[in-house]
Amino acid sequence: MKYIKTLLFVLMLSGLSGQPAIDQVDKLIEEKKYHSAFAFLDKKDPDNRDPQLVLKKTDIALSYFVKSLTHQLFAFKDIEENEDLYELREHGENQSFPMYMFSVNEILDTLIIQYPENFALHKSLGYFYYEVHLKYGENWLIDYQEILDRMYENCKISADNHISDYMTHYCMGYYHTLQENYGDAIPHFLKSIEQDSTFATSYYNLSICYLYTDQSAKGSDYAIQSINLYDHFEYKADAARVAAILFKDSQDYDSALKYFKLSDQIEPENYYTLNQLLELQLDLGLIKNAEETASRFFELDPTNPRICSDLVEIYTITNSQVELPVLFDRLIAQFQDDKEVLGNIYFHRGQFYRTNEDMDKAR
């Protein structure tokens, strides 16, 4: 019965064209009727000859698919009240959904030849390659670098012809960061923020670019903005850690400590946060705080040689060699019944003494 109602609704809309059709599709999208929206457009323009309708189909395909095969075949679903699109993507493997062949890159390439002045086609194609890069990486139909090059080239054409939005400039900045051309990326991220002041990732990436171009003082505010804008706790914690690194690089150690602690608060027991927090605490002579952080760091994975090796390195580069044996003594007492952990500690303690040319203790 639901299918019949949807079909009747699509048939009713099929007489519409141009902007009225787009308006109706937007209403369906607002109601989360993603399959109905795509099915209507596919019936309206089955051969993908209308640029306006194809651009809308592309937007639906990239934003609202529930399944995708190499981003050439897409499945959609009208989402019910108790359903979530992203959960269906993650856990809907055993469900069956209507699928449509929609080779976005080939269709847009064809339309670009037919409508060379329609630069919105380039903009959409650039975004398509960005999405392909994120979802498929090196496992797509063409070479990894070529995906990125096509992303950048199409975004640049659209931007050069004043048909761009925040994602166009974000993609161009992102391209430069992957090439480690951080200075070239900065104007694009600034433009992206100018066009959408709520897109957290442009702020975050801009802060990274300032870090790598020795402009840390400029970057910290953007990192803080991204903390405030991100919803996901892992992204927030990562942004807080970047803010701390920027403040540390600017020799604002109080602020650095504050944001390392914030990162730790948002996502406790993160390897990278505890590693860098410990180093800063030792640098600042906060020995008691460092002891607590070092214990938490070690307890992430007590049998992992990398953890012990990191402790030796951190205590050495911060000139805290006196404190390290005290830490090891405490850990030996704590894990006295676990031979594998003790082996890990004693081995690295021996390495530490050997590095410091105390061969008797090393042996």
Tab-separated table of C-alpha atoms in Angstrom:
chain	number	residue	atom	x	y	z
A	1	MET	CA	0.000	0.000	0.000
A	2	LYS	CA	2.864	2.415	0.843
A	3	TYR	CA	4.473	1.631	-2.519
A	4	ILE	CA	1.189	2.332	-4.380
A	5	LYS	CA	0.790	5.670	-2.583
A	6	THR	CA	4.354	6.645	-3.407
A	7	LEU	CA	3.892	5.634	-7.053
A	8	LEU	CA	0.663	7.634	-7.343
A	9	PHE	CA	2.392	10.652	-5.839
A	10	VAL	CA	5.288	10.367	-8.295
A	11	LEU	CA	2.878	10.029	-11.218
A	12	MET	CA	0.997	13.102	-10.026
A	13	LEU	CA	4.242	15.094	-9.995
A	14	SER	CA	5.408	13.835	-13.380
A	15	GLY	CA	3.611	16.611	-15.244
A	16	LEU	CA	5.754	19.243	-13.540
A	17	SER	CA	8.943	20.611	-15.104
A	18	GLY	CA	11.722	23.084	-14.335
A	19	GLN	CA	11.642	24.975	-11.060
A	20	PRO	CA	8.181	23.750	-9.968
A	21	ALA	CA	9.514	20.195	-10.209
A	22	ILE	CA	12.607	21.128	-8.177
A	23	ASP	CA	10.380	22.770	-5.564
A	24	GLN	CA	8.321	19.596	-5.259
A	25	VAL	CA	11.475	17.485	-4.949
A	26	ASP	CA	12.792	19.805	-2.239
A	27	LYS	CA	9.534	19.242	-0.353
A	28	LEU	CA	10.014	15.473	-0.616
A	29	ILE	CA	13.591	15.796	0.645
A	30	GLU	CA	12.402	17.900	3.574
A	31	GLU	CA	10.033	15.034	4.409
A	32	LYS	CA	12.949	12.557	4.064
A	33	LYS	CA	11.252	10.847	1.121
A	34	TYR	CA	14.565	10.339	-0.642
A	35	HIS	CA	13.508	7.441	-2.829
A	36	SER	CA	10.357	9.250	-3.941
A	37	ALA	CA	12.426	12.333	-4.789
A	38	PHE	CA	14.977	10.462	-6.885
A	39	ALA	CA	12.337	8.246	-8.532
A	40	PHE	CA	10.355	11.320	-9.573
A	41	LEU	CA	13.406	12.964	-11.168
A	42	ASP	CA	14.435	9.705	-12.833
A	43	LYS	CA	10.995	9.389	-14.393
A	44	LYS	CA	11.035	13.032	-15.432
A	45	ASP	CA	14.451	12.837	-17.093
A	46	PRO	CA	15.371	9.159	-17.620
A	47	ASP	CA	18.141	9.940	-20.106
A	48	ASN	CA	19.747	12.627	-17.914
A	49	ARG	CA	19.560	15.387	-20.518
A	50	ASP	CA	18.264	18.247	-18.368
A	51	PRO	CA	21.176	19.904	-16.474
A	52	GLN	CA	18.923	21.339	-13.766
A	53	LEU	CA	17.334	17.992	-12.992
A	54	VAL	CA	20.625	16.107	-13.226
A	55	LEU	CA	22.217	18.483	-10.723
A	56	LYS	CA	19.335	17.790	-8.350
A	57	LYS	CA	19.648	14.045	-8.892
A	58	THR	CA	23.369	14.300	-8.154
A	59	ASP	CA	22.704	16.176	-4.937
A	60	ILE	CA	20.234	13.493	-3.807
A	61	ALA	CA	22.561	10.670	-4.836
A	62	LEU	CA	25.549	12.040	-2.924
A	63	SER	CA	23.681	13.276	0.129
A	64	TYR	CA	20.908	10.762	0.710
A	65	PHE	CA	21.927	7.349	-0.639
A	66	VAL	CA	21.385	4.418	1.660
A	67	LYS	CA	23.658	2.115	-0.375
A	68	SER	CA	26.225	2.863	-3.051
A	69	LEU	CA	28.271	0.654	-5.341
A	70	THR	CA	31.346	2.619	-6.501
A	71	HIS	CA	29.104	5.709	-6.605
A	72	GLN	CA	27.733	4.478	-9.928
A	73	LEU	CA	24.753	2.581	-8.504
A	74	PHE	CA	22.690	4.163	-5.730
A	75	ALA	CA	19.906	2.913	-3.486
A	76	PHE	CA	17.437	5.156	-1.690
A	77	LYS	CA	14.701	4.856	0.909
A	78	ASP	CA	11.870	7.000	2.204
A	79	ILE	CA	12.877	7.314	5.835
A	80	GLU	CA	10.279	6.457	8.470
A	81	GLU	CA	9.971	8.342	11.769
A	82	ASN	CA	11.827	5.672	13.717
A	83	GLU	CA	14.630	5.336	11.157
A	84	ASP	CA	17.938	7.117	10.658
A	85	LEU	CA	19.642	7.379	7.262
A	86	TYR	CA	23.166	6.979	8.618
A	87	GLU	CA	22.250	3.968	10.738
A	88	LEU	CA	20.719	2.349	7.662
A	89	ARG	CA	23.954	2.976	5.780
A	90	GLU	CA	25.960	1.343	8.555
A	91	HIS	CA	23.672	-1.566	9.415
A	92	GLY	CA	21.365	-2.062	6.442
A	93	GLU	CA	23.471	-4.693	4.651
A	94	ASN	CA	20.749	-7.328	4.769
A	95	GLN	CA	17.941	-5.022	3.672
A	96	SER	CA	16.809	-4.612	0.092
A	97	PHE	CA	16.362	-1.132	-1.408
A	98	PRO	CA	15.453	0.093	-4.919
A	99	MET	CA	18.683	0.804	-6.826
A	100	TYR	CA	19.371	3.119	-9.747
A	101	MET	CA	22.233	3.205	-12.220
A	102	PHE	CA	23.517	6.776	-12.084
A	103	SER	CA	27.081	7.209	-13.287
A	104	VAL	CA	27.527	10.781	-12.069
A	105	ASN	CA	30.947	11.471	-13.593
A	106	GLU	CA	30.016	10.194	-17.065
A	107	ILE	CA	26.671	11.995	-17.079
A	108	LEU	CA	28.149	15.313	-15.951
A	109	ASP	CA	31.066	15.019	-18.400
A	110	THR	CA	28.554	14.594	-21.230
A	111	LEU	CA	26.491	17.583	-20.123
A	112	ILE	CA	29.614	19.752	-19.750
A	113	ILE	CA	30.362	19.167	-23.435
A	114	GLN	CA	26.770	20.057	-24.354
A	115	TYR	CA	26.516	23.047	-21.997
A	116	PRO	CA	30.065	24.479	-21.715
A	117	GLU	CA	28.812	27.683	-20.056
A	118	ASN	CA	26.988	25.873	-17.264
A	119	PHE	CA	29.714	25.976	-14.634
A	120	ALA	CA	27.398	24.552	-11.980
A	121	LEU	CA	28.065	21.208	-13.685
A	122	HIS	CA	31.788	21.577	-12.918
A	123	LYS	CA	30.998	22.506	-9.327
A	124	SER	CA	28.855	19.394	-8.868
A	125	LEU	CA	31.453	17.170	-10.554
A	126	GLY	CA	34.208	18.499	-8.300
A	127	TYR	CA	32.149	17.673	-5.235
A	128	PHE	CA	31.394	14.212	-6.641
A	129	TYR	CA	35.124	13.422	-6.853
A	130	TYR	CA	35.601	14.680	-3.296
A	131	GLU	CA	32.918	12.265	-2.088
A	132	VAL	CA	34.457	9.413	-4.096
A	133	HIS	CA	37.842	10.175	-2.524
A	134	LEU	CA	36.357	10.058	0.987
A	135	LYS	CA	34.337	6.883	0.479
A	136	TYR	CA	36.596	4.808	-1.753
A	137	GLY	CA	40.103	6.255	-1.453
A	138	GLU	CA	42.465	4.182	-3.600
A	139	ASN	CA	39.804	1.560	-4.387
A	140	TRP	CA	37.864	3.265	-7.140
A	141	LEU	CA	37.691	3.147	-10.933
A	142	ILE	CA	40.597	5.506	-11.602
A	143	ASP	CA	43.913	6.335	-9.941
A	144	TYR	CA	43.801	7.954	-6.469
A	145	GLN	CA	45.722	11.065	-7.528
A	146	GLU	CA	43.596	11.465	-10.641
A	147	ILE	CA	40.464	11.536	-8.473
A	148	LEU	CA	41.970	14.412	-6.487
A	149	ASP	CA	43.183	16.217	-9.621
A	150	ARG	CA	39.724	16.031	-11.189
A	151	MET	CA	38.189	17.259	-7.942
A	152	TYR	CA	40.465	20.294	-7.899
A	153	GLU	CA	40.242	21.087	-11.627
A	154	ASN	CA	36.440	21.101	-11.680
A	155	CYS	CA	36.173	23.130	-8.476
A	156	LYS	CA	38.655	25.651	-9.850
A	157	ILE	CA	36.749	26.051	-13.114
A	158	SER	CA	33.519	26.714	-11.236
A	159	ALA	CA	35.188	29.125	-8.787
A	160	ASP	CA	36.989	30.993	-11.580
A	161	ASN	CA	33.599	31.542	-13.178
A	162	HIS	CA	31.976	32.715	-9.925
A	163	ILE	CA	29.871	29.586	-9.456
A	164	SER	CA	31.058	28.304	-6.110
A	165	ASP	CA	30.081	27.756	-2.512
A	166	TYR	CA	31.840	26.931	0.754
A	167	MET	CA	32.422	23.310	-0.320
A	168	THR	CA	34.008	24.358	-3.609
A	169	HIS	CA	36.647	26.354	-1.775
A	170	TYR	CA	36.958	23.755	0.969
A	171	CYS	CA	37.741	21.070	-1.625
A	172	MET	CA	40.402	23.292	-3.209
A	173	GLY	CA	41.987	23.995	0.165
A	174	TYR	CA	41.783	20.317	1.073
A	175	TYR	CA	43.565	19.425	-2.168
A	176	HIS	CA	46.469	21.732	-1.319
A	177	THR	CA	46.775	20.326	2.214
A	178	LEU	CA	47.079	16.800	0.808
A	179	GLN	CA	49.912	18.085	-1.387
A	180	GLU	CA	51.400	19.740	1.735
A	181	ASN	CA	51.027	23.156	0.078
A	182	TYR	CA	49.613	24.652	3.254
A	183	GLY	CA	50.197	28.276	2.284
A	184	ASP	CA	48.198	27.790	-0.930
A	185	ALA	CA	45.367	26.195	1.033
A	186	ILE	CA	44.846	29.100	3.443
A	187	PRO	CA	42.990	31.508	1.065
A	188	HIS	CA	40.575	28.744	0.078
A	189	PHE	CA	39.682	27.858	3.663
A	190	LEU	CA	39.233	31.542	4.467
A	191	LYS	CA	36.894	31.856	1.476
A	192	SER	CA	35.021	28.735	2.567
A	193	ILE	CA	34.481	30.253	6.031
A	194	GLU	CA	33.373	33.531	4.443
A	195	GLN	CA	30.686	31.652	2.496
A	196	ASP	CA	29.583	29.455	5.405
A	197	SER	CA	30.649	30.453	8.902
A	198	THR	CA	29.213	27.239	10.414
A	199	PHE	CA	31.322	24.631	8.592
A	200	ALA	CA	33.644	23.384	11.341
A	201	THR	CA	36.109	21.505	9.144
A	202	SER	CA	37.204	24.620	7.264
A	203	TYR	CA	38.149	26.220	10.603
A	204	TYR	CA	39.937	23.057	11.686
A	205	ASN	CA	41.942	22.662	8.483
A	206	LEU	CA	42.788	26.351	8.472
A	207	SER	CA	44.258	26.000	11.958
A	208	ILE	CA	46.382	23.082	10.719
A	209	CYS	CA	47.629	25.173	7.800
A	210	TYR	CA	48.664	27.994	10.124
A	211	LEU	CA	50.510	25.463	12.288
A	212	TYR	CA	52.504	24.148	9.330
A	213	THR	CA	53.293	27.625	8.015
A	214	ASP	CA	54.720	28.814	11.353
A	215	GLN	CA	51.739	31.074	12.060
A	216	SER	CA	50.521	29.307	15.178
A	217	ALA	CA	49.261	32.490	16.841
A	218	LYS	CA	46.792	32.922	13.956
A	219	GLY	CA	45.675	29.323	14.051
A	220	SER	CA	44.550	28.923	17.650
A	221	ASP	CA	41.360	30.991	17.296
A	222	TYR	CA	40.269	28.898	14.309
A	223	ALA	CA	40.922	25.669	16.203
A	224	ILE	CA	38.770	26.940	19.087
A	225	GLN	CA	36.005	27.869	16.627
A	226	SER	CA	36.043	24.320	15.277
A	227	ILE	CA	35.734	22.903	18.821
A	228	ASN	CA	32.594	24.977	19.313
A	229	LEU	CA	31.126	23.992	15.949
A	230	TYR	CA	31.805	20.264	15.889
A	231	ASP	CA	29.118	17.956	17.253
A	232	HIS	CA	31.001	14.653	17.350
A	233	PHE	CA	33.112	14.174	20.470
A	234	GLU	CA	36.123	12.726	18.611
A	235	TYR	CA	36.282	15.750	16.305
A	236	LYS	CA	35.901	18.108	19.264
A	237	ALA	CA	38.705	16.345	21.152
A	238	ASP	CA	40.989	16.408	18.119
A	239	ALA	CA	40.333	20.121	17.573
A	240	ALA	CA	41.079	20.824	21.247
A	241	ARG	CA	44.366	18.942	20.916
A	242	VAL	CA	45.298	20.990	17.836
A	243	ALA	CA	44.461	24.200	19.729
A	244	ALA	CA	46.774	23.049	22.538
A	245	ILE	CA	49.600	22.352	20.090
A	246	LEU	CA	49.157	25.791	18.518
A	247	PHE	CA	49.247	27.498	21.928
A	248	LYS	CA	52.312	25.485	22.923
A	249	ASP	CA	54.006	26.453	19.674
A	250	SER	CA	53.200	30.101	20.488
A	251	GLN	CA	54.691	29.603	23.992
A	252	ASP	CA	51.331	30.221	25.649
A	253	TYR	CA	51.768	27.247	27.967
A	254	ASP	CA	48.826	27.972	30.267
A	255	SER	CA	46.430	27.897	27.320
A	256	ALA	CA	48.153	24.831	25.907
A	257	LEU	CA	47.652	22.999	29.195
A	258	LYS	CA	44.015	24.110	29.319
A	259	TYR	CA	43.216	22.713	25.870
A	260	PHE	CA	45.131	19.457	26.347
A	261	LYS	CA	43.031	18.951	29.480
A	262	LEU	CA	39.870	19.835	27.563
A	263	SER	CA	40.753	17.287	24.881
A	264	ASP	CA	41.353	14.693	27.591
A	265	GLN	CA	38.046	15.577	29.231
A	266	ILE	CA	36.098	15.238	25.962
A	267	GLU	CA	37.791	11.964	24.975
A	268	PRO	CA	39.559	10.334	27.912
A	269	GLU	CA	42.370	7.821	27.394
A	270	ASN	CA	43.368	9.086	23.962
A	271	TYR	CA	46.941	8.030	23.171
A	272	TYR	CA	47.943	11.250	21.380
A	273	THR	CA	46.452	13.578	23.989
A	274	LEU	CA	48.033	11.830	26.982
A	275	ASN	CA	51.378	11.601	25.179
A	276	GLN	CA	51.540	15.346	24.547
A	277	LEU	CA	49.958	16.350	27.848
A	278	LEU	CA	52.631	14.356	29.707
A	279	GLU	CA	55.430	16.023	27.770
A	280	LEU	CA	54.056	19.499	28.524
A	281	GLN	CA	53.578	18.736	32.233
A	282	LEU	CA	57.174	17.546	32.512
A	283	ASP	CA	58.419	20.597	30.604
A	284	LEU	CA	56.554	22.834	33.062
A	285	GLY	CA	57.852	20.920	36.084
A	286	LEU	CA	54.383	19.690	37.088
A	287	ILE	CA	55.813	16.420	38.392
A	288	LYS	CA	52.799	15.222	40.417
A	289	ASN	CA	50.432	15.851	37.515
A	290	ALA	CA	52.890	14.157	35.179
A	291	GLU	CA	53.008	11.072	37.408
A	292	GLU	CA	49.247	10.668	37.154
A	293	THR	CA	49.256	11.238	33.383
A	294	ALA	CA	52.184	8.824	32.891
A	295	SER	CA	50.308	6.103	34.785
A	296	ARG	CA	47.166	6.629	32.709
A	297	PHE	CA	49.263	6.627	29.551
A	298	PHE	CA	50.954	3.340	30.489
A	299	GLU	CA	47.646	1.728	31.421
A	300	LEU	CA	46.331	2.287	27.894
A	301	ASP	CA	48.219	-0.894	26.919
A	302	PRO	CA	50.743	-2.116	29.534
A	303	THR	CA	52.191	-4.880	27.336
A	304	ASN	CA	52.718	-2.645	24.305
A	305	PRO	CA	56.440	-1.863	23.738
A	306	ARG	CA	55.556	1.413	22.040
A	307	ILE	CA	54.047	2.820	25.242
A	308	CYS	CA	57.197	2.098	27.260
A	309	SER	CA	59.406	3.384	24.461
A	310	ASP	CA	57.385	6.620	24.351
A	311	LEU	CA	57.768	7.070	28.111
A	312	VAL	CA	61.545	6.723	27.850
A	313	GLU	CA	61.616	9.230	24.986
A	314	ILE	CA	59.339	11.782	26.698
A	315	TYR	CA	61.204	11.680	29.998
A	316	THR	CA	64.523	11.969	28.141
A	317	ILE	CA	63.667	14.927	25.893
A	318	THR	CA	62.207	16.822	28.873
A	319	ASN	CA	65.366	16.179	30.939
A	320	SER	CA	63.321	14.207	33.461
A	321	GLN	CA	65.649	11.203	33.649
A	322	VAL	CA	65.629	11.276	37.462
A	323	GLU	CA	61.847	10.876	37.580
A	324	LEU	CA	61.648	7.986	35.109
A	325	PRO	CA	63.113	5.245	37.382
A	326	VAL	CA	60.675	6.373	40.099
A	327	LEU	CA	57.815	5.889	37.631
A	328	PHE	CA	59.115	2.464	36.631
A	329	ASP	CA	59.429	1.422	40.308
A	330	ARG	CA	55.805	2.336	40.884
A	331	LEU	CA	54.647	0.476	37.766
A	332	ILE	CA	56.673	-2.622	38.731
A	333	ALA	CA	54.931	-2.678	42.121
A	334	GLN	CA	51.543	-2.158	40.451
A	335	PHE	CA	51.992	-4.987	37.932
A	336	GLN	CA	54.125	-7.341	40.026
A	337	ASP	CA	51.947	-10.358	39.177
A	338	ASP	CA	51.929	-9.834	35.398
A	339	LYS	CA	55.122	-11.220	33.871
A	340	GLU	CA	54.468	-9.888	30.370
A	341	VAL	CA	54.017	-6.346	31.666
A	342	LEU	CA	57.091	-6.683	33.896
A	343	GLY	CA	59.131	-7.902	30.943
A	344	ASN	CA	58.086	-4.844	28.964
A	345	ILE	CA	59.036	-2.480	31.822
A	346	TYR	CA	62.374	-4.130	32.629
A	347	PHE	CA	63.417	-4.279	28.977
A	348	HIS	CA	62.811	-0.552	28.436
A	349	ARG	CA	64.296	0.343	31.791
A	350	GLY	CA	67.438	-1.472	30.672
A	351	GLN	CA	67.384	0.425	27.382
A	352	PHE	CA	67.064	3.692	29.297
A	353	TYR	CA	70.116	2.921	31.478
A	354	ARG	CA	72.077	1.771	28.435
A	355	THR	CA	71.332	5.052	26.634
A	356	ASN	CA	72.568	6.892	29.740
A	357	GLU	CA	75.736	4.715	29.771
A	358	ASP	CA	74.989	3.079	33.109
A	359	MET	CA	75.866	-0.401	31.908
A	360	ASP	CA	75.740	-2.114	35.305
A	361	LYS	CA	72.137	-1.057	35.870
A	362	ALA	CA	71.320	-1.778	32.234
A	363	ARG	CA	72.516	-5.380	32.617
